[in-house]
Short mmCIF file of C-alpha atoms in Angstrom, two decimals:
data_model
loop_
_atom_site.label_atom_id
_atom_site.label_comp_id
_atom_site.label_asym_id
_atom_site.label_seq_id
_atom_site.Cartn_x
_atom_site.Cartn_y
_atom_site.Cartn_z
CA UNK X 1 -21.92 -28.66 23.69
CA UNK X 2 -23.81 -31.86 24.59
CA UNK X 3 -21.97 -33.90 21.84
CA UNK X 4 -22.95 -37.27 23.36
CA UNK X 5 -27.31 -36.23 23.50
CA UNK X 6 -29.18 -38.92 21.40
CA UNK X 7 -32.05 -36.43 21.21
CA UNK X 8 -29.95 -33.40 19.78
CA UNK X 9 -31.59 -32.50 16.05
CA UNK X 10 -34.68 -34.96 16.84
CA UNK X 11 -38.21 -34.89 17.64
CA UNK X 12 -40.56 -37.76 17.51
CA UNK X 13 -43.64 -36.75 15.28
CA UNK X 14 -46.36 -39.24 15.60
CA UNK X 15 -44.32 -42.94 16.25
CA UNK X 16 -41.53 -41.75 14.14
CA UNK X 17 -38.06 -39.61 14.64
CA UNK X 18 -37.53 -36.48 12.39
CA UNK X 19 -34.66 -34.07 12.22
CA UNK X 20 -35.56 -31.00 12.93
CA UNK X 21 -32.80 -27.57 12.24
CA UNK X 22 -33.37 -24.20 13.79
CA UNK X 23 -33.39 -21.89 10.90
CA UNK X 24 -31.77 -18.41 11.79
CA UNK X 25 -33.89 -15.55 12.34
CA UNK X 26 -32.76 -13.08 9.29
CA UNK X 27 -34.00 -16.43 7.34
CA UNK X 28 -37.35 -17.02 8.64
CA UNK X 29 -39.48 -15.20 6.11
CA UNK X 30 -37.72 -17.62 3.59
CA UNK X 31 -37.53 -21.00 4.81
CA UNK X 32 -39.86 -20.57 8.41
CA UNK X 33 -38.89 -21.14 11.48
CA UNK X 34 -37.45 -24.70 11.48
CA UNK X 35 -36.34 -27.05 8.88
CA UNK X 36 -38.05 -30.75 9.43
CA UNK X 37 -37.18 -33.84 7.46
CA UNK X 38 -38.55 -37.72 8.67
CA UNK X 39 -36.04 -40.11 9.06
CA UNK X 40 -38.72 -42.76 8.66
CA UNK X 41 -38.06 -45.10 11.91
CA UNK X 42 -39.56 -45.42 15.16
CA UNK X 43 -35.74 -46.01 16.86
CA UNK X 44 -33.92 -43.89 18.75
CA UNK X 45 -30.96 -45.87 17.61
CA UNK X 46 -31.38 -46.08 13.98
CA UNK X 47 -32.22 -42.09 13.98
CA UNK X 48 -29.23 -41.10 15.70
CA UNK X 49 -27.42 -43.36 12.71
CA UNK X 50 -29.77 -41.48 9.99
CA UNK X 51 -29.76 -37.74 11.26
CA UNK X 52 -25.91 -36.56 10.37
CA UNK X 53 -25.92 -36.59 6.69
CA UNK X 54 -29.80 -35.35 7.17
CA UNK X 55 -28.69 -32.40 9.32
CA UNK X 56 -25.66 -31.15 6.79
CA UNK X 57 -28.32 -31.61 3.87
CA UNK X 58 -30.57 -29.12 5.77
CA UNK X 59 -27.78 -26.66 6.66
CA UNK X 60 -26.67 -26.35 3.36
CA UNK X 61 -29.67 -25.73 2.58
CA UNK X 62 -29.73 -22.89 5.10
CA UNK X 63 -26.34 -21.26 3.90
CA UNK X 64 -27.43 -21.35 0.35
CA UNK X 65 -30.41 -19.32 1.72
CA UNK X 66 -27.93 -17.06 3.09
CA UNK X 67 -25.25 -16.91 0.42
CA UNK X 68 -27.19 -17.77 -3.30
CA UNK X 69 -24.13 -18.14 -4.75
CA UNK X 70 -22.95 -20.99 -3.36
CA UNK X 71 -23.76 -24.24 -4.55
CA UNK X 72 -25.37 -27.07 -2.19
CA UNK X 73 -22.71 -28.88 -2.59
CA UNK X 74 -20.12 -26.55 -1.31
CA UNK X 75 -22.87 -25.71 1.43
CA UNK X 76 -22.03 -28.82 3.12
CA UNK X 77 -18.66 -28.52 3.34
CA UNK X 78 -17.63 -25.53 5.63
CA UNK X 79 -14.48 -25.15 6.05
CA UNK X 80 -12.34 -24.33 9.63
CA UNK X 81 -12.21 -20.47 8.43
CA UNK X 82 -15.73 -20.91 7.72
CA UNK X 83 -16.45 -22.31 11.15
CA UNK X 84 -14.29 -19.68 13.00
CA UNK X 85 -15.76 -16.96 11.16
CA UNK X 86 -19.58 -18.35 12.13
CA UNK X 87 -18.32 -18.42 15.45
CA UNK X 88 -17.46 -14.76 15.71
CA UNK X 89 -20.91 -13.87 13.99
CA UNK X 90 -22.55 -15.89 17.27
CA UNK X 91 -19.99 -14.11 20.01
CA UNK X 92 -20.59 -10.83 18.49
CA UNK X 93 -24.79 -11.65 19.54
CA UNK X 94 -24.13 -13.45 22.67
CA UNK X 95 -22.35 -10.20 23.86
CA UNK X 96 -25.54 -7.96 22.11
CA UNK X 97 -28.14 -10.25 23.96
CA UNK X 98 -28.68 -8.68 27.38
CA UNK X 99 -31.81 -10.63 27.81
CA UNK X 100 -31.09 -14.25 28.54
CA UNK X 101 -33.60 -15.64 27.02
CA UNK X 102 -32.00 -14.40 23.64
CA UNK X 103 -29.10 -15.62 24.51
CA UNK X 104 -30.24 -18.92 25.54
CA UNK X 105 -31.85 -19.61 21.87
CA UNK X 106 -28.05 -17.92 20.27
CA UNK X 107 -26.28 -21.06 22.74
CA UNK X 108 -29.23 -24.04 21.42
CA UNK X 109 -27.86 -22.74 17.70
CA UNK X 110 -24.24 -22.64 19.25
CA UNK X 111 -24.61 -26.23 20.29
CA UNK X 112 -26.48 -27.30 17.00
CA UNK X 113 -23.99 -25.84 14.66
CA UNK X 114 -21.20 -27.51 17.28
CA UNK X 115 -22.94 -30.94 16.70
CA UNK X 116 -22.93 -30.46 12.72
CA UNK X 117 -19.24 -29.84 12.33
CA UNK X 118 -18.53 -32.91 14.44
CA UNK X 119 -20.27 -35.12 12.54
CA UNK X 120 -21.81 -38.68 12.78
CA UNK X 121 -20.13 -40.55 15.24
CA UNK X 122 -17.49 -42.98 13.65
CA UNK X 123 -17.67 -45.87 16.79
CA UNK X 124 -18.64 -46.85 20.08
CA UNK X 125 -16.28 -47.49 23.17
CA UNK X 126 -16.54 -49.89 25.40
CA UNK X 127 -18.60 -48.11 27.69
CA UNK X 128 -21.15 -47.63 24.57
CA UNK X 129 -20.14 -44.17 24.08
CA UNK X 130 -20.04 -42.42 20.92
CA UNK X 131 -16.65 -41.93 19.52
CA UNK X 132 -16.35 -38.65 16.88
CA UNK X 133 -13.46 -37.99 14.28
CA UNK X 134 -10.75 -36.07 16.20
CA UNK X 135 -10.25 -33.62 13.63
CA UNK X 136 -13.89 -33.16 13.35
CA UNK X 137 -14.30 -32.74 17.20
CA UNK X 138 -11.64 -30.45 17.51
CA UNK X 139 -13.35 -27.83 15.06
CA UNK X 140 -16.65 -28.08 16.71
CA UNK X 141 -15.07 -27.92 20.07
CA UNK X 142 -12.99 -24.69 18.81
CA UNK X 143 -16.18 -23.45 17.60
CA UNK X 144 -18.18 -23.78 20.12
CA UNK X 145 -15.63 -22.35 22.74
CA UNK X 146 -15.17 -19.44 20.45
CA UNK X 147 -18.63 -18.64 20.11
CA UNK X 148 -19.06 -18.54 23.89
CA UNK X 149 -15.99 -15.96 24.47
CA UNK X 150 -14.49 -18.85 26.34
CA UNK X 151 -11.40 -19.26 24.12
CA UNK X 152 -10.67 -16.06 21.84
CA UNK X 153 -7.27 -17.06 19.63
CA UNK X 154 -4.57 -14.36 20.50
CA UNK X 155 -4.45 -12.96 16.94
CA UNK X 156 -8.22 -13.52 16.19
CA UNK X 157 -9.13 -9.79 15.47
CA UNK X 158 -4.99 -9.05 14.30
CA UNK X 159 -5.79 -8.36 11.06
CA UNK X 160 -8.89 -6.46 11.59
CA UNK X 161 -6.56 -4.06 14.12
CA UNK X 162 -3.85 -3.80 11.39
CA UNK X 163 -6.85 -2.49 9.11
CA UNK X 164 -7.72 0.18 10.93
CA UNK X 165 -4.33 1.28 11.88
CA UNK X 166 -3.06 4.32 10.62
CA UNK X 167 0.77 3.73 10.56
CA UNK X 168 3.89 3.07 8.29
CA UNK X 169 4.34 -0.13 6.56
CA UNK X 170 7.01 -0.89 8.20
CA UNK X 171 5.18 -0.37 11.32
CA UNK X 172 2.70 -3.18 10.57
CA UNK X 173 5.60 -5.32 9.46
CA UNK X 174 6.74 -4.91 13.65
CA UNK X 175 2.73 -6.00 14.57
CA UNK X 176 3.01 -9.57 13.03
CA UNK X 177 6.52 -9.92 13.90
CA UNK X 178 5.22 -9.09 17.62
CA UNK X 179 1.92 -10.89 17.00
CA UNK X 180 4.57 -14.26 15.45
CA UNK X 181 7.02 -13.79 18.60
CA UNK X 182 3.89 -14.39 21.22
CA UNK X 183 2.72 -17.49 19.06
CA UNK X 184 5.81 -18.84 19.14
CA UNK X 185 6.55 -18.71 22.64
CA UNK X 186 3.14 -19.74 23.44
CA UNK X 187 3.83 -23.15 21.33
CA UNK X 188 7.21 -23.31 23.27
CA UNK X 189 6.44 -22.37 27.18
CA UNK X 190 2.81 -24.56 26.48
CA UNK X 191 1.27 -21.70 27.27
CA UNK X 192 -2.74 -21.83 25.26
CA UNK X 193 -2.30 -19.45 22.49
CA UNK X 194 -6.04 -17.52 23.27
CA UNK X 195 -6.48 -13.82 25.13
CA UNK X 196 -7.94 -15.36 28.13
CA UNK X 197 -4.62 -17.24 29.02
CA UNK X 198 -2.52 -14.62 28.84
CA UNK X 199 -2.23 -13.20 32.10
CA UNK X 200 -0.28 -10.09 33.40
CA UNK X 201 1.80 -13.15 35.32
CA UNK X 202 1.83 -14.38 31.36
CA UNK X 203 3.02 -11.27 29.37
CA UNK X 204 5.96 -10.98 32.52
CA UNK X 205 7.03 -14.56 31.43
CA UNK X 206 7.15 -13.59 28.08
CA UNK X 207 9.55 -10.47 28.57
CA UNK X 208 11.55 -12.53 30.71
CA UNK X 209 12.05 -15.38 28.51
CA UNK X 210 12.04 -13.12 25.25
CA UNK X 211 15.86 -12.94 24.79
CA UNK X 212 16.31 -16.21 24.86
CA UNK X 213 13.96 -16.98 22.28
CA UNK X 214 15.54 -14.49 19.71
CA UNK X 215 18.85 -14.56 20.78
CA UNK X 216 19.88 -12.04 17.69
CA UNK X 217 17.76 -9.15 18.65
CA UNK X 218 18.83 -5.93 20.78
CA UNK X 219 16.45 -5.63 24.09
CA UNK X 220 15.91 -1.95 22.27
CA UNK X 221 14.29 -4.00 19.48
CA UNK X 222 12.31 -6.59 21.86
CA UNK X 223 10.60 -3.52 23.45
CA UNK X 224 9.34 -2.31 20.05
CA UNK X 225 7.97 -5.11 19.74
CA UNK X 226 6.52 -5.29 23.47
CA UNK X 227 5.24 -2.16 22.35
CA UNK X 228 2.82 -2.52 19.50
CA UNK X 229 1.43 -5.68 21.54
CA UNK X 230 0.20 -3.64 24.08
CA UNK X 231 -0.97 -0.82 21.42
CA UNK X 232 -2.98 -4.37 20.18
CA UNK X 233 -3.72 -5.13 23.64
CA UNK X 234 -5.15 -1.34 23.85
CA UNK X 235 -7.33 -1.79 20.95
CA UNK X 236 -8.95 -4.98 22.13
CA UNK X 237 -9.54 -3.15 25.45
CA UNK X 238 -11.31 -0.59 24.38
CA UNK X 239 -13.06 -2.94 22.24
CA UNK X 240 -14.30 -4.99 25.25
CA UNK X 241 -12.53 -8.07 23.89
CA UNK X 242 -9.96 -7.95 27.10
CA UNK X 243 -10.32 -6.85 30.69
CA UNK X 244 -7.39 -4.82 30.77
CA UNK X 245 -3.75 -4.27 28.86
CA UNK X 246 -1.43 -6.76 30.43
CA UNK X 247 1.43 -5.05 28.21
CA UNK X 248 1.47 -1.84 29.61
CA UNK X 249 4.43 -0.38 31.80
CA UNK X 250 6.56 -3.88 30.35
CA UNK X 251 9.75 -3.43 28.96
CA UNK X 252 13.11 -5.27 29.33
CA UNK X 253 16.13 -3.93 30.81
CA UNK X 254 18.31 -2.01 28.45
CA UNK X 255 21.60 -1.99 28.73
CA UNK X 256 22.65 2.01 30.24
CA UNK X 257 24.07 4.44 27.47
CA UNK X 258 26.69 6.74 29.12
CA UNK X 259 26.53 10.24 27.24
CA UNK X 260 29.51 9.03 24.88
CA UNK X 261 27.30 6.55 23.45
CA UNK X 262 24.18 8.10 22.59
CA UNK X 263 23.68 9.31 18.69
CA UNK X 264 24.49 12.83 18.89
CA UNK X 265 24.49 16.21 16.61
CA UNK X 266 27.21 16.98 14.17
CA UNK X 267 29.45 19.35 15.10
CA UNK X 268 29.98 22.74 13.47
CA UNK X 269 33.27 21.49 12.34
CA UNK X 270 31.24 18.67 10.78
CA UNK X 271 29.23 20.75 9.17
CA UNK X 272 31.63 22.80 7.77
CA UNK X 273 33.19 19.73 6.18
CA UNK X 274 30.28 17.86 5.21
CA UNK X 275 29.18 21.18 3.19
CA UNK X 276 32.36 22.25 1.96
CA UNK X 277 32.99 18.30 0.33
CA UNK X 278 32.44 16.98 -2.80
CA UNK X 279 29.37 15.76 -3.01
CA UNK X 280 26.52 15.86 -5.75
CA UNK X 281 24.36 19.14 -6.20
CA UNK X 282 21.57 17.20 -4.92
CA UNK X 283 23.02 16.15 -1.53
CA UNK X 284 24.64 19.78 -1.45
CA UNK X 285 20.68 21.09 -1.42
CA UNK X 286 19.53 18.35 1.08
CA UNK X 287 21.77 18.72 3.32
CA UNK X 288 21.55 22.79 3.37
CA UNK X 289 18.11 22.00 3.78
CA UNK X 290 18.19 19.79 6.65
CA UNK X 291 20.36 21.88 8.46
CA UNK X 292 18.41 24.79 8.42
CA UNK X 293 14.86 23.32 8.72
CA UNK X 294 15.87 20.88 11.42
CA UNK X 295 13.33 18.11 8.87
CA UNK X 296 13.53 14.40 8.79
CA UNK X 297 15.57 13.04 5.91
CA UNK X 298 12.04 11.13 4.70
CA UNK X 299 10.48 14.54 5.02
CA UNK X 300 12.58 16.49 2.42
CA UNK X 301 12.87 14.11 -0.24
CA UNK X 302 9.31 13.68 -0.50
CA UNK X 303 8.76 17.51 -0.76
CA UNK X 304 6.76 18.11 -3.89
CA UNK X 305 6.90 21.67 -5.82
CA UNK X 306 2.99 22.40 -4.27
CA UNK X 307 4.58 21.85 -0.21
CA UNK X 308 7.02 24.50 -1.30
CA UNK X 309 4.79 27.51 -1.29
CA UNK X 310 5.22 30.77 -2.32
CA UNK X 311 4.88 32.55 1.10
CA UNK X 312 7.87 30.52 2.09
CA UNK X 313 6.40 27.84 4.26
CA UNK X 314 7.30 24.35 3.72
CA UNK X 315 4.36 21.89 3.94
CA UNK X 316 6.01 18.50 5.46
CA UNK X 317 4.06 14.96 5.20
CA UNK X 318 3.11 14.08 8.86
CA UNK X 319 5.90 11.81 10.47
CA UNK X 320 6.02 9.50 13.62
CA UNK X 321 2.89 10.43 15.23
CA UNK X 322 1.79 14.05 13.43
CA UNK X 323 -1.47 14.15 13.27
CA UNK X 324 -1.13 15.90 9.82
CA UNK X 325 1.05 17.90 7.69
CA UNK X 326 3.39 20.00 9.40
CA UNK X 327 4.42 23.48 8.10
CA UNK X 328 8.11 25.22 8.54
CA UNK X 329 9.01 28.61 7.58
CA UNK X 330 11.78 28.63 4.51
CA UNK X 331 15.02 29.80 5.92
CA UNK X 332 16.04 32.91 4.11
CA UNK X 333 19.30 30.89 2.81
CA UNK X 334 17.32 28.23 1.38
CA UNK X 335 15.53 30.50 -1.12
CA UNK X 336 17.50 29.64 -3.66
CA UNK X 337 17.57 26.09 -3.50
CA UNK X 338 13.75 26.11 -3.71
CA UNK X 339 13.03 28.44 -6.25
CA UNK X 340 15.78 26.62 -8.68
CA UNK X 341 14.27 23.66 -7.83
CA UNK X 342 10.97 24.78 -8.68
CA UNK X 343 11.77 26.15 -12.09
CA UNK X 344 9.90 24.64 -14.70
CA UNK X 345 8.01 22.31 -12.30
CA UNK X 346 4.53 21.63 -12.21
CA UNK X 347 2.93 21.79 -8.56
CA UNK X 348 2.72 17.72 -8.02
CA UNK X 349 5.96 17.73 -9.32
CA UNK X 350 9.01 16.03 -7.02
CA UNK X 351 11.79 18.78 -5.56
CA UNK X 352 14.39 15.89 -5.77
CA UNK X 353 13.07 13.91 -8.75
CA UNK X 354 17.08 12.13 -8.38
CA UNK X 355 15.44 9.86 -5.43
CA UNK X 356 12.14 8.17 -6.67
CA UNK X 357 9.89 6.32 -4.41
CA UNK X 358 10.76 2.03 -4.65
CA UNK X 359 8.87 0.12 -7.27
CA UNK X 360 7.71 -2.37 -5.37
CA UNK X 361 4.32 -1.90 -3.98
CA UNK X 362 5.21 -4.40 -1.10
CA UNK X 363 8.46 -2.75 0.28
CA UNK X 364 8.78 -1.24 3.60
CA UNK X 365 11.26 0.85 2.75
CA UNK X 366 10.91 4.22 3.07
CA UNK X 367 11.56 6.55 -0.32
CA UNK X 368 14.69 7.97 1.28
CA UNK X 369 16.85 4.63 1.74
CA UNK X 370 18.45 5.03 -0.90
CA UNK X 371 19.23 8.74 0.03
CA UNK X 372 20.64 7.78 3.39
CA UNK X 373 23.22 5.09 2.27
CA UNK X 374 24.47 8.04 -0.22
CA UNK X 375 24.72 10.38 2.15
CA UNK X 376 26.70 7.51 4.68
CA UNK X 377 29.13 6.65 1.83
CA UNK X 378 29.72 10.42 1.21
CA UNK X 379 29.92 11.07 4.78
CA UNK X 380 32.76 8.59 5.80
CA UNK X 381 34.18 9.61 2.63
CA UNK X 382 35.21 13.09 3.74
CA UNK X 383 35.78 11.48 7.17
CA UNK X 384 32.64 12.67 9.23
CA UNK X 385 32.37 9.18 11.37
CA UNK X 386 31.91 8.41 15.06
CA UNK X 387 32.05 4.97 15.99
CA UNK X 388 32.29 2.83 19.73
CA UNK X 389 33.02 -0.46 20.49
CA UNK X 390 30.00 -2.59 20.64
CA UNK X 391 27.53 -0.43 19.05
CA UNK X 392 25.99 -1.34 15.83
CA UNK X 393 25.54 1.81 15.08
CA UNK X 394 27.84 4.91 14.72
CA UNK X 395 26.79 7.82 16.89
CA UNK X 396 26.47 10.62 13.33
CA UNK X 397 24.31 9.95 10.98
CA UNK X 398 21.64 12.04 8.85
CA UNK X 399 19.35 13.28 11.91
CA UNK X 400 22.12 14.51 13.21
CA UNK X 401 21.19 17.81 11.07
CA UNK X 402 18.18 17.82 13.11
CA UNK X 403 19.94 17.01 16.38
CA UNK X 404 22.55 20.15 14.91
CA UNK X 405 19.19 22.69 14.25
CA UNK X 406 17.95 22.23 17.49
CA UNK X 407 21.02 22.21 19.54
CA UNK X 408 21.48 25.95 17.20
CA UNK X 409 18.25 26.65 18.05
CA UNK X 410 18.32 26.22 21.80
CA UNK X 411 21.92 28.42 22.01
CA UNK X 412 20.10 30.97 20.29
CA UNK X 413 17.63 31.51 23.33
CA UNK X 414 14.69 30.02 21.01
CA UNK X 415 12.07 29.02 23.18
CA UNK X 416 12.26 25.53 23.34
CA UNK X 417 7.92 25.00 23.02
CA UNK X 418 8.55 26.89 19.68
CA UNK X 419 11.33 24.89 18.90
CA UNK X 420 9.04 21.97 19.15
CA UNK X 421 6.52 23.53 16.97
CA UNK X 422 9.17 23.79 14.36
CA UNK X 423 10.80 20.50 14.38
CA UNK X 424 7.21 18.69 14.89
CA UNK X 425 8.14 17.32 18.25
CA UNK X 426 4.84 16.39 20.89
CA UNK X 427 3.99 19.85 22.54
CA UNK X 428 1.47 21.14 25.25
CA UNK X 429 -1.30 22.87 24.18
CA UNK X 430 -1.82 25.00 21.03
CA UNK X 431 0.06 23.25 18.11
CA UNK X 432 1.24 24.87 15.29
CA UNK X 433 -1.01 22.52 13.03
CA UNK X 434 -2.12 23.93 9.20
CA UNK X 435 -2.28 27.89 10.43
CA UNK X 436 -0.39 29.80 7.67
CA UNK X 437 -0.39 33.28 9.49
CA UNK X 438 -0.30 34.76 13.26
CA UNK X 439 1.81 34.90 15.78
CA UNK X 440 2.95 31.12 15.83
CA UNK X 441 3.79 31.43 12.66
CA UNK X 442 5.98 34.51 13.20
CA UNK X 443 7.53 32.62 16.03
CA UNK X 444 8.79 29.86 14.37
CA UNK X 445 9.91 32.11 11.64
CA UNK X 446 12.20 33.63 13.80
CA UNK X 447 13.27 30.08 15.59
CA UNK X 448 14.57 29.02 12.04
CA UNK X 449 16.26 32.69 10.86
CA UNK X 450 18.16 32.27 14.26
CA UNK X 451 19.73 29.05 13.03
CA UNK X 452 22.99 29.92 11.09
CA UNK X 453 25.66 27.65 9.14
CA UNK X 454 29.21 27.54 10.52
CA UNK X 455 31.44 30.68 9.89
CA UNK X 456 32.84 30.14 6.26
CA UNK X 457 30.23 27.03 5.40
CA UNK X 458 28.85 27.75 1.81
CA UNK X 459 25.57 29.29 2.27
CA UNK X 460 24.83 28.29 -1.48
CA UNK X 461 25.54 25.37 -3.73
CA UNK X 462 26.62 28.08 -6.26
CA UNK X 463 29.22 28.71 -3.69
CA UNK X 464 30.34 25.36 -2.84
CA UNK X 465 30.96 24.86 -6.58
CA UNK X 466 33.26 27.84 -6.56
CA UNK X 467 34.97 26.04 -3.78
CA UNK X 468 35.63 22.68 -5.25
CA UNK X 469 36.68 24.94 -8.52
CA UNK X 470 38.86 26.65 -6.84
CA UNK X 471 40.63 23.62 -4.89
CA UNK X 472 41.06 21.41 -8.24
CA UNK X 473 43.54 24.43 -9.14
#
């Protein structure tokens, strides 16, 4: 960007200067080739004064071409979103112009547009030099280093990623926490906050010095968020917008779980208690139905009457990674819940209407948060709890019916690739996917009729309401 050329916008025509404005090529048919004004002096001097408010007349005059719309007067004002967005536009055809000639022409407008945003000079140093507004310089500088792929901000194409990313909310709510982390310890370790400064050598500094700059957060936690930046990182890869994924293979150290730490399945004592207590008819039902479908809590409750289908196959939304909708055979004991549940119902109809979805169109939270603090209150309330020292977290919880269902499932000599199929778990080869008959389907049929409650667990709400009857006596 040759901010200092006296000669940059001019042309001498006969014994006087003109400005003269390359006028893009989409454009041509409607304003020609170049846009020409005189400046009406013979010096070099005088038309270097004249030519800045000349040159933004003339490019407003260009983007009003462009965008009708917008007035003249807001034409020659662009703003630094403007700019950066202009400046994508030109490295988008710099990287489309194989020929260099093309690409010469896209770096004259490059320089041209550069020399617009920074304006008429506002004073001369001592050496005579021309001295530019800082802010002013700054944006054309930013622009012009943009447009060339030399400096690409770190979450330039964020948002566009986010857009075409096919995950929970609360998912994306982890990319711009990752995405603020990095900007933040760029601005701390003075590290330039664009994708060609951060190095492999970088993103090791930045694990390293993580903990330290969120002193609050597990290193379990940090490495989610290591994670989705090199998912990002992946993206812009494949995208050609980075050499390679500096993220991938980094994690931080995580403190060693011993086997009496990790989150574990209930119990068949458990079990028995947790279905013989006294809780709602509604948790009765979700938990019978956890146990013997080996489903995420998230899973059930959004179970409408239509995924409940009358060949007794449960159709479960996709979770974690699922490429789709996941079907599960109805264990025979769960019959009755469904059809009850069913009664009456229309097919978009909700199987466990007592846990609507959040109001709020902006919450993260999943439809069954509400359902999980019920079930932890009635939990430690008939004394199902398993805490350690240290942990946040107690080692039962509600997926430890799933943990239960597959630990059933594996005693009873259930293959454990079926198993997978049936619980939605990553397996090689043929998935069980949206088939509704053949022999998968038979398989997993039998993996979940293998599954049994604990000897003298109520196989029924009916049941457990005879119990609690029978114990207020």
């Amino acid at each position: 960007m040759a901010l200092s050329s006296d000669r940059m916008f001019l042309e001498l025509h006969g014994n006087q200067w003109r400005v003269v404005v390359n006028v893009p090529k989409k454009l041509r048919v409607k304003l020609g080739t170049k846009l020409k004004r005189s400046l009406g002096t013979d010096s070099l001097k005088e038309a270097n004064r004249l030519k800045w408010d000349v040159i933004a007349e003339l490019k407003a005059i260009i983007a009003h071409a462009e965008n009708p719309s917008l007035s003249l007067e807001s034409a020659r004002s662009i703003s630094r979103e403007q700019a950066m967005q202009q400046a994508i536009r030109f490295a988008e055809q710099r990287k489309r112009a194989f020929d260099p000639a093309g690409r010469d022409e896209i770096d004259e407008e490059i320089d041209w547009q550069a020399e617009s945003l920074a304006g008429r000079p506002i004073a001369t140093d001592e050496d005579g030099h021309e001295v530019f507004d800082s802010d002013r310089l700054r944006l054309a500088t930013d622009f012009s280093q943009l447009a060339r792929g030399d400096k690409t901000p770190i979450d330039l194409h964020h948002e566009k990623f986010l857009a075409m990313s096919h995950v929970k909310a609360r998912t994306l709510a982890d990319d711009r926490r990752a995405m603020k982390l990095l900007k933040d310890w760029c601005n701390k370790a003075g590290v330039p906050p664009y994708l060609q400064a951060i190095t492999k050598k970088e993103a090791v500094r930045f694990c390293d010095e993580l903990p330290k700059l969120t002193a609050n957060l597990t290193p379990v936690t940090l490495n989610k968020y290591v994670s989705r930046l090199s998912v990002y990182w992946a993206w812009l890869e494949n995208r050609h917008e980075v050499e390679s994924n500096i993220w991938q293979g980094r994690r931080l150290r995580e403190p060693q779980q011993t086997t009496d730490q990790k989150e574990r399945p209930f119990t068949d004592d458990e079990v028995k208690v947790l279905l013989k207590g006294p809780a709602e008819p509604e948790m009765h039902d979700l938990m019978r139905m956890a146990a013997l479908s080996g489903a995420r809590l998230d899973a059930i409750v959004c179970l409408k009457v239509k995924d409940c289908r009358d060949d007794g196959v449960f159709v479960f939304k996709p979770q974690k990674k699922e490429p789709g909708p996941r079907l599960c055979p109805i264990h025979p004991d769960l019959m009755e819940i469904v059809e009850r549940r069913k009664k009456g119902k229309e097919h978009e109809d909700d199987i466990f209407p007592e846990w609507p979805g959040v109001k709020k169109s902006t919450s993260l939270r999943e439809r069954s948060f509400k359902t999980s603090n019920e079930f932890t209150t009635y939990r430690r309330s008939v004394g199902v709890e398993d805490r350690r020292e240290g942990k946040r977290r107690g080692l039962v919880n509600f997926h430890s019916f799933r943990r239960w269902f597959i630990t059933k499932a594996e005693q009873a000599g259930q293959p454990e690739s079926t198993i997978a199929v049936v619980v939605g778990h990553k397996r090689q080869g043929m998935t069980f996917g949206v088939y509704s008959g053949g022999p998968l389907l038979e398989q997993a049929r039998q993996c979940v009729e293998a599954v049994k409650l604990p000897m003298s667990a109520p196989t029924s709400v009916l049941e457990s309401r005879c119990l609690d009857a029978h114990r207020t006596f």
